[in-house]
Coordinates of C-alpha atoms in Angstrom, one line a residue:
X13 CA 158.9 86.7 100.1
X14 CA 159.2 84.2 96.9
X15 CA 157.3 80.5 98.0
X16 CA 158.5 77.9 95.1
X17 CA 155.2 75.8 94.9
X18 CA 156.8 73.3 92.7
X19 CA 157.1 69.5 93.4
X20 CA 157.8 69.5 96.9
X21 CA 158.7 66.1 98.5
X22 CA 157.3 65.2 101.7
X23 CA 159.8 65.5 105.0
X24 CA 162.0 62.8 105.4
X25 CA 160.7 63.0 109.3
X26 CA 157.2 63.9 110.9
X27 CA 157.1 67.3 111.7
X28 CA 154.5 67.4 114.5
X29 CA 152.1 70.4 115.3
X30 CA 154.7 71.0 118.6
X31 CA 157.6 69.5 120.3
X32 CA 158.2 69.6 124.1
X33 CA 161.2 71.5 125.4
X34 CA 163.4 68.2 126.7
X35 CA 166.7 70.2 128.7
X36 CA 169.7 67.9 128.7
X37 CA 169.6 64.5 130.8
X38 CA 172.4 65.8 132.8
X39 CA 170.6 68.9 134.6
X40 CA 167.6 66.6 135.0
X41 CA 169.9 64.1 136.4
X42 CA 171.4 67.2 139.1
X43 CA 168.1 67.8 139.9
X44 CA 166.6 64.4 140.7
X45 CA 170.1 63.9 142.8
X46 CA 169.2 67.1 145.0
X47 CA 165.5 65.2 145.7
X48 CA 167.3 62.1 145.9
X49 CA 169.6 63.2 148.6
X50 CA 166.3 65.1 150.3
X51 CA 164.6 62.1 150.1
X52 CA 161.4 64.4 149.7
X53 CA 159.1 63.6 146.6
X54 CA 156.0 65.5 147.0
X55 CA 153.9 67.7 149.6
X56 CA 155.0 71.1 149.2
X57 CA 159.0 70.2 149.0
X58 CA 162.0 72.7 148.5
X59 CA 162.1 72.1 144.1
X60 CA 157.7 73.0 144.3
X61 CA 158.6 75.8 146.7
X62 CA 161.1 77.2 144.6
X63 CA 159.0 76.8 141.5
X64 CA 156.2 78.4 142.9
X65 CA 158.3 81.8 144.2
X66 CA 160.3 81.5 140.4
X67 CA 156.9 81.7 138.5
X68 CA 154.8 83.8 140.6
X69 CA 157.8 86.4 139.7
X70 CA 158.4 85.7 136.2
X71 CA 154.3 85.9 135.7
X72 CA 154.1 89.1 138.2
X73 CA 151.0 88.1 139.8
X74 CA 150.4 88.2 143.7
X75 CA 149.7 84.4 144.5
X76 CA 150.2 81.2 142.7
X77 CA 149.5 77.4 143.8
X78 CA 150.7 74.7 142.0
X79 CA 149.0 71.7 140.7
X80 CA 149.8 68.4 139.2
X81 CA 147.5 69.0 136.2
X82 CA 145.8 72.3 134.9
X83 CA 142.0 70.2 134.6
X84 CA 142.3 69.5 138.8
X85 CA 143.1 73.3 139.2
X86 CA 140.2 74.3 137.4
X87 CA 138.2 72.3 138.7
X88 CA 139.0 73.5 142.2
X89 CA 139.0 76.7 141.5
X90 CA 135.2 76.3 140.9
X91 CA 135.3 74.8 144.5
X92 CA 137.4 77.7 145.9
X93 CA 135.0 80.4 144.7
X94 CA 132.0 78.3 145.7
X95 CA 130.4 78.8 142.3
X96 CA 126.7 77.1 142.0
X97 CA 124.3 77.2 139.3
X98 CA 125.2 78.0 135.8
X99 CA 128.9 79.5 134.4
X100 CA 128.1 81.4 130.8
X101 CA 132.0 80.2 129.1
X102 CA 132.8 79.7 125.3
X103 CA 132.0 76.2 123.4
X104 CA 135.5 77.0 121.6
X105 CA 138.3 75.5 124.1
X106 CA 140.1 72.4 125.4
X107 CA 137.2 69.7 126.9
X108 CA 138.2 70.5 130.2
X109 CA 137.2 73.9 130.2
X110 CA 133.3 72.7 130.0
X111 CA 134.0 69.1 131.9
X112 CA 135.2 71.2 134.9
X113 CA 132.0 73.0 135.4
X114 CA 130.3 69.5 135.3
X115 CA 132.3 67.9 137.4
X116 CA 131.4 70.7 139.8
X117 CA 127.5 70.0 139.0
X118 CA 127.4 73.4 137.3
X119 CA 125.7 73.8 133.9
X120 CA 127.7 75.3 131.2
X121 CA 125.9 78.0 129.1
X122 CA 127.5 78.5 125.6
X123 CA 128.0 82.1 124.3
X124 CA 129.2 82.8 121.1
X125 CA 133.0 84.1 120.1
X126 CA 134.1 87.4 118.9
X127 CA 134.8 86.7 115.0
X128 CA 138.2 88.1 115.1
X129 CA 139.9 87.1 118.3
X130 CA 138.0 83.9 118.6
X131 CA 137.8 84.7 122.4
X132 CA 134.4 84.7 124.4
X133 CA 132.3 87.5 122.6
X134 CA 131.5 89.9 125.8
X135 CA 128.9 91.8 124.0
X136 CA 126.7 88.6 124.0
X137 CA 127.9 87.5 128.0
X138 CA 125.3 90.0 129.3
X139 CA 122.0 88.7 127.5
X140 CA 123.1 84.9 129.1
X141 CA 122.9 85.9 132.6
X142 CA 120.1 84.7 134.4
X143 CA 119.4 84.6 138.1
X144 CA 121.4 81.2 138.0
X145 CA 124.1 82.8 137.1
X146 CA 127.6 82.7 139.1
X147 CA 130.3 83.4 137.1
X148 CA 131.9 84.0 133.8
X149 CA 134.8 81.4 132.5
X150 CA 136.9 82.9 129.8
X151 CA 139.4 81.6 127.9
X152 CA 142.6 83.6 126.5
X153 CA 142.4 81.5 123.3
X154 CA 145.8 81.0 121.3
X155 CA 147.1 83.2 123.8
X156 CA 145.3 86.2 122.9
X157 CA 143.5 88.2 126.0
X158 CA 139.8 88.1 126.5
X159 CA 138.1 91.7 127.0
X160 CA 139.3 91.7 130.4
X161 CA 137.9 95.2 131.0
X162 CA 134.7 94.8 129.8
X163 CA 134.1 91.2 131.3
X164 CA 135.0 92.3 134.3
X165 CA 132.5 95.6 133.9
X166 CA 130.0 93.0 133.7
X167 CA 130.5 90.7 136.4
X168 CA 130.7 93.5 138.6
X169 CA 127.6 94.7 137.8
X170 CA 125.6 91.2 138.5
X171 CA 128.2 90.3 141.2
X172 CA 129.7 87.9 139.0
X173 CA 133.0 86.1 139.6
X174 CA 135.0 85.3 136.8
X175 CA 137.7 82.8 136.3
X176 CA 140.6 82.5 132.6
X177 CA 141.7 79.6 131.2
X178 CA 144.9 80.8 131.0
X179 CA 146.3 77.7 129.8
X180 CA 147.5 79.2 126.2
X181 CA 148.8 82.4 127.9
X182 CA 152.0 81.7 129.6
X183 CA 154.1 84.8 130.1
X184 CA 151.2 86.9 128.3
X185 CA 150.9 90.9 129.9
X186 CA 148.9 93.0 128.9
X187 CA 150.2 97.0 129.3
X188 CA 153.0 95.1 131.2
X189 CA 150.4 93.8 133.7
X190 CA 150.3 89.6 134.0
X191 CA 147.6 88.7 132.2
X192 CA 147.2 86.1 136.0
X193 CA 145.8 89.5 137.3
X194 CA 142.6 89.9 135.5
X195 CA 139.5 87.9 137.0
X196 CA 139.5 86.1 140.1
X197 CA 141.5 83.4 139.0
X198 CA 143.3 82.3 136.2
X199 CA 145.1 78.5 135.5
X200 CA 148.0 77.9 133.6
X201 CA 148.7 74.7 132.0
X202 CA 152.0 73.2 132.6
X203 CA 151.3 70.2 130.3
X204 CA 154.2 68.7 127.8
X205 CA 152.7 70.7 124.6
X206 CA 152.9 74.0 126.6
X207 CA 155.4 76.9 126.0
X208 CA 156.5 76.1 129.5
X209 CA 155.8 72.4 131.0
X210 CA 156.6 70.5 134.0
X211 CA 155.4 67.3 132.2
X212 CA 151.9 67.7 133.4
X213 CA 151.3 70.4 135.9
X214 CA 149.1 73.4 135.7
X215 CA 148.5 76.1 138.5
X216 CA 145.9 78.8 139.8
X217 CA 146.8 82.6 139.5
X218 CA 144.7 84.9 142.3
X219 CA 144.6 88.3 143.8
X220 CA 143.3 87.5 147.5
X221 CA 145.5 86.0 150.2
X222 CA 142.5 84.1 151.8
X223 CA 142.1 82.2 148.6
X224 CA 145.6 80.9 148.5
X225 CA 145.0 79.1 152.6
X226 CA 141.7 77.6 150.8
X227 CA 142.8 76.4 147.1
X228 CA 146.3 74.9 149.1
X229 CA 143.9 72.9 151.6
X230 CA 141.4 72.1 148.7
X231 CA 144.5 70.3 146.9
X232 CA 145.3 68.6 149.9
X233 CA 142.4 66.6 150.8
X234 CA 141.2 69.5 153.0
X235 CA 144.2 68.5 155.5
X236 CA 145.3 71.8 157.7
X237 CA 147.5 69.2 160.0
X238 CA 148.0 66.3 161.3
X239 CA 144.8 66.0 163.6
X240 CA 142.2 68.7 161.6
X241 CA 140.7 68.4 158.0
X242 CA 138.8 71.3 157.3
X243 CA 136.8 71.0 154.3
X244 CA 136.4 68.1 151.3
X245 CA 139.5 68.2 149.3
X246 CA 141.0 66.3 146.8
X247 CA 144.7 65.7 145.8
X248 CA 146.2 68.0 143.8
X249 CA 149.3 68.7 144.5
X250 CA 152.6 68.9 141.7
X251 CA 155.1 66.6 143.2
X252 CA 159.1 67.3 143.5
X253 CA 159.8 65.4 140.4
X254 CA 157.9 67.5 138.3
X255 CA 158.6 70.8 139.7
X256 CA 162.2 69.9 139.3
X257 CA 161.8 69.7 135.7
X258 CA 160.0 72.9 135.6
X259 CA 163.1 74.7 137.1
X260 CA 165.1 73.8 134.7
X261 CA 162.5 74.3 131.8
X262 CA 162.4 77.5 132.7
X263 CA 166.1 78.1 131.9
X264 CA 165.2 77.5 128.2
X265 CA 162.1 79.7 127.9
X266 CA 163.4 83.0 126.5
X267 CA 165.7 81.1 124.0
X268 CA 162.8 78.7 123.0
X269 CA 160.2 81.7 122.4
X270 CA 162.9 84.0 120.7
X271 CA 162.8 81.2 118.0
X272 CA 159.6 81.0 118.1
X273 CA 159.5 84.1 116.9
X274 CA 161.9 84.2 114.2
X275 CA 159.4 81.2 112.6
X276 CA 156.2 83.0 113.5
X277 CA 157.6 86.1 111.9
X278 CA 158.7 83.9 108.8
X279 CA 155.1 82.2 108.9
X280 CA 153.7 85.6 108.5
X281 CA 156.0 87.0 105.8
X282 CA 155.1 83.8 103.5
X283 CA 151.2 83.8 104.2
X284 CA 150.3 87.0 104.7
X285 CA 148.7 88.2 101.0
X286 CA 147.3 84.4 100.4
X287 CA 143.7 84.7 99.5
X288 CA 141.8 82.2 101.5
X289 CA 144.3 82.4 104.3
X290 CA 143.5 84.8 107.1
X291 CA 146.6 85.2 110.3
X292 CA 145.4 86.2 113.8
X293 CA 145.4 89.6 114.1
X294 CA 148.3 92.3 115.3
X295 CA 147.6 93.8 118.6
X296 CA 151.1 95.4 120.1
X297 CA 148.8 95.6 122.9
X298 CA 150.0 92.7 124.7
X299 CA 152.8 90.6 124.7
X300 CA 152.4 87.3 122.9
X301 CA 153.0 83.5 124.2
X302 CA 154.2 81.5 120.9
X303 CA 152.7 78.8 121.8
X304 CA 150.7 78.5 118.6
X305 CA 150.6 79.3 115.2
X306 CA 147.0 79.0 114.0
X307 CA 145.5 80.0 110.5
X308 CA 141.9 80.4 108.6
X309 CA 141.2 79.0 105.5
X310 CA 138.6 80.2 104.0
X311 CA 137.4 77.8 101.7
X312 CA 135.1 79.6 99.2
X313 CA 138.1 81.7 98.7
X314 CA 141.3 79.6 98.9
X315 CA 139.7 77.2 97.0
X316 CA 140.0 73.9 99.6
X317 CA 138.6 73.5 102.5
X318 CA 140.3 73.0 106.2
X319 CA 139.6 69.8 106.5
X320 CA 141.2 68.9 102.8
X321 CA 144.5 70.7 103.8
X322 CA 144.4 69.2 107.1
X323 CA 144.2 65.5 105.6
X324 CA 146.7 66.4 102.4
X325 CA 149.8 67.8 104.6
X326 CA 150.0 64.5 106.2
X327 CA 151.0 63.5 103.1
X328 CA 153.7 65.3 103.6
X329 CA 154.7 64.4 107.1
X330 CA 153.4 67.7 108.2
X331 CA 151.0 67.0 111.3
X332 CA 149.0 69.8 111.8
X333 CA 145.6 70.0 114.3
X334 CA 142.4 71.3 114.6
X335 CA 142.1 73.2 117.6
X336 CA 139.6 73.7 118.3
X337 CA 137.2 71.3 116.1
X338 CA 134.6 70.2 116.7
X339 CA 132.9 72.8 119.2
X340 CA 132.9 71.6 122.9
X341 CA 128.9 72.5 122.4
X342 CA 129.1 69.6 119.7
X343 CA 129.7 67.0 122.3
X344 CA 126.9 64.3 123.5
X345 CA 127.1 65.3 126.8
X346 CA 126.8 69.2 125.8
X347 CA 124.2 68.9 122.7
X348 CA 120.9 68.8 124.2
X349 CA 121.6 72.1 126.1
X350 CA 119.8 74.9 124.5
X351 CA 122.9 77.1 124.3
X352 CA 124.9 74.9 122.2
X353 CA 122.5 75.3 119.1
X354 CA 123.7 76.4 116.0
X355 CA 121.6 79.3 116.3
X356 CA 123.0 80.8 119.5
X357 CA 127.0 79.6 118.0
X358 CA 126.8 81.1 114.2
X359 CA 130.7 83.2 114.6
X360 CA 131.7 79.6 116.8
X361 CA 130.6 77.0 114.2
X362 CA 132.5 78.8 111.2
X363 CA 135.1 79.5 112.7
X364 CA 135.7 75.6 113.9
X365 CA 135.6 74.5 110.3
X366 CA 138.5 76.9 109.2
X367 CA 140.9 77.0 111.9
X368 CA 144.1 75.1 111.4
X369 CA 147.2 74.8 113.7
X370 CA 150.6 74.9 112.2
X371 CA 153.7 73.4 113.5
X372 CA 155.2 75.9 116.0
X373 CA 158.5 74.5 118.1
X374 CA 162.2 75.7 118.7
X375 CA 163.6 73.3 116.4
X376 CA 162.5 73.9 113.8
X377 CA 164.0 76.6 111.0
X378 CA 162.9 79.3 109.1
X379 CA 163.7 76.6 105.8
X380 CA 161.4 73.9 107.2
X381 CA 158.4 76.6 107.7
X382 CA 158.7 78.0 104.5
X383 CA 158.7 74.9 102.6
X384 CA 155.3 73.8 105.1
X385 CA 154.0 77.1 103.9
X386 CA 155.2 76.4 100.2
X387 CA 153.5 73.0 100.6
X388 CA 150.3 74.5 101.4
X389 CA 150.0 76.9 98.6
X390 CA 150.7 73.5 95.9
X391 CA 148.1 71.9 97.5
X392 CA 145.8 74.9 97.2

């Protein structure tokens, strides 16, 4: 494909790095009248019951608990599996994938990330464990599968338990297997900038039917009924209002990742022989999310650096981000552990000064993307 780099004016609008599906006011409007006329708002209602069966089938996975945020269900899915000590996970994620292990008193332990998929390197995960050890937390980063095989390999060898940050992966298999099913458990972000959102909301994927009594009470304040609570909970819980919206959301799912694709595709077509400019790589593998469109620039080669094209498209109303920059390793609160040295995070700290997240939503067109991509080759 031809990219005119000639004198391109910014957009007359912002075009943001993603765009929330909003359905129309009318369904929203049916649905709030069915929990109107319930007059049930939260704790476990008919719209979070019927969310709850609708994705546990469209995900295929065994169990699924919803949650009003995907940070609370991570952090109680440390609680659930009782994990102590020290959890080896990658510096290159969200804050909350760190902050959760924290909140849980649990030291995180930085390993380094594979140089292509930018996932947790599992050739370095068995050198980290120490007799402190309790679990691995992985994250499916851009949507992209961890070595689910081998990690796992691993943590059953050192009894291990290991939990995904799944938050990029909605609707992700992997052989036509949910990528929920790998691991212990998995959460799923349901937060506005995801593929699939209820507003905020977020859930925890599992295999074992004793851990869906636990993680429900766990989200509940530990309440089993009106006389007993069981254990120290917290609250949790998605309410009606926002599993409502989910319902509909997920009317709008196939149509809004079919155009995903069509501008991924077109992202790809314009980029893909730009020196400088390296894509995520092809794996037919699995099946992929759309919720991002991420780049490397290379800037001994392209000639600028991320941080210069990052800074110059807003010049052009093109709002791009840089997930994920800085390192969660290069926090204060995270610094002063040994793991987050440069030294242990060489593959981590280059790849955080290149990556560079392009707009990537439904409404956008295959024109607008390649005039962002023509943009970024006249800036070059």
């Amino acid at each position: 494909m031809q990219i005119l780099t000639i004198q391109n004016k910014p957009f007359d609008q912002p075009i943001y790095v993603t765009r929330p599906i909003l359905p129309s006011l009318d369904r929203i409007t049916e649905k709030l009248r069915e929990i109107w006329d319930s007059k049930w708002l939260t704790n476990n209602g008919p719209q979070h019951c019927l969310l709850e069966t609708q994705l546990k089938n469209l995900l295929k996975v065994p169990y699924l608990s919803l949650f009003n945020n995907g940070t609370i269900a991570l952090i109680i899915a440390c609680q659930s599996l009782r994990l102590t000590g020290e959890v080896i996970t990658t510096p290159f994620t969200f804050p909350a994938t760190p902050h959760v292990l924290s909140w849980n008193n649990i030291k995180p332990i930085f390993c380094d990330i594979d140089p292509v998929t930018m996932n947790i390197d599992a050739d370095k995960i068995e050198s980290m464990i120490t007799p402190q050890t309790s679990a691995i937390l992985g994250v499916h980063v851009y949507g992209t599968p961890c070595d689910v095989v081998k990690i796992q390999e691993i943590a059953d060898k050192y009894g291990l338990k290991v939990i995904y940050d799944a938050a990029h992966a909605f609707g992700v298999e992997i052989d036509g297997v949910g990528i929920g099913s790998f691991g212990d458990i998995s959460m799923m972000s349901f937060h506005a900038t995801k593929l699939f959102h209820t507003v905020e909301g977020g859930a925890l994927i599992f295999k074992e039917s004793n851990l869906k009594t636990r993680i429900d009470f766990l989200k509940n304040f530990g309440i089993k009924n009106e006389e007993e609570v069981v254990m120290p909970g917290i609250n949790g819980k998605m309410n009606e209002i926002q599993a409502a919206i989910g319902l509909v959301v997920l009317d709008y799912i196939e149509d809004e990742r079919n155009k995903r694709k069509v501008l991924v595709d077109t992202y790809k077509e314009c980029l893909k022989d730009v020196p400088g400019i390296k894509l995520l790589p092809e794996d037919n593998i699995f099946t992929k999310s759309y919720q991002y469109f991420v780049i490397r620039i290379e800037e001994k080669i392209f000639g600028r650096s991320r941080n210069y094209v990052y800074q110059k498209l807003k010049e052009y109303n093109v709002f791009t981000r840089k997930y994920f920059s800085p390192l969660c390793s290069d926090y204060p609160c995270y610094k002063q552990l040994p793991s987050a040295s440069i030294a242990n995070l060489p593959v981590a700290n280059i790849v955080a000064q290149q990556v560079l997240s392009l707009p990537l939503y439904g409404d956008l067109t295959p024109d607008e993307i390649e005039k962002i991509c023509s943009i970024l080759l006249e800036i070059k």
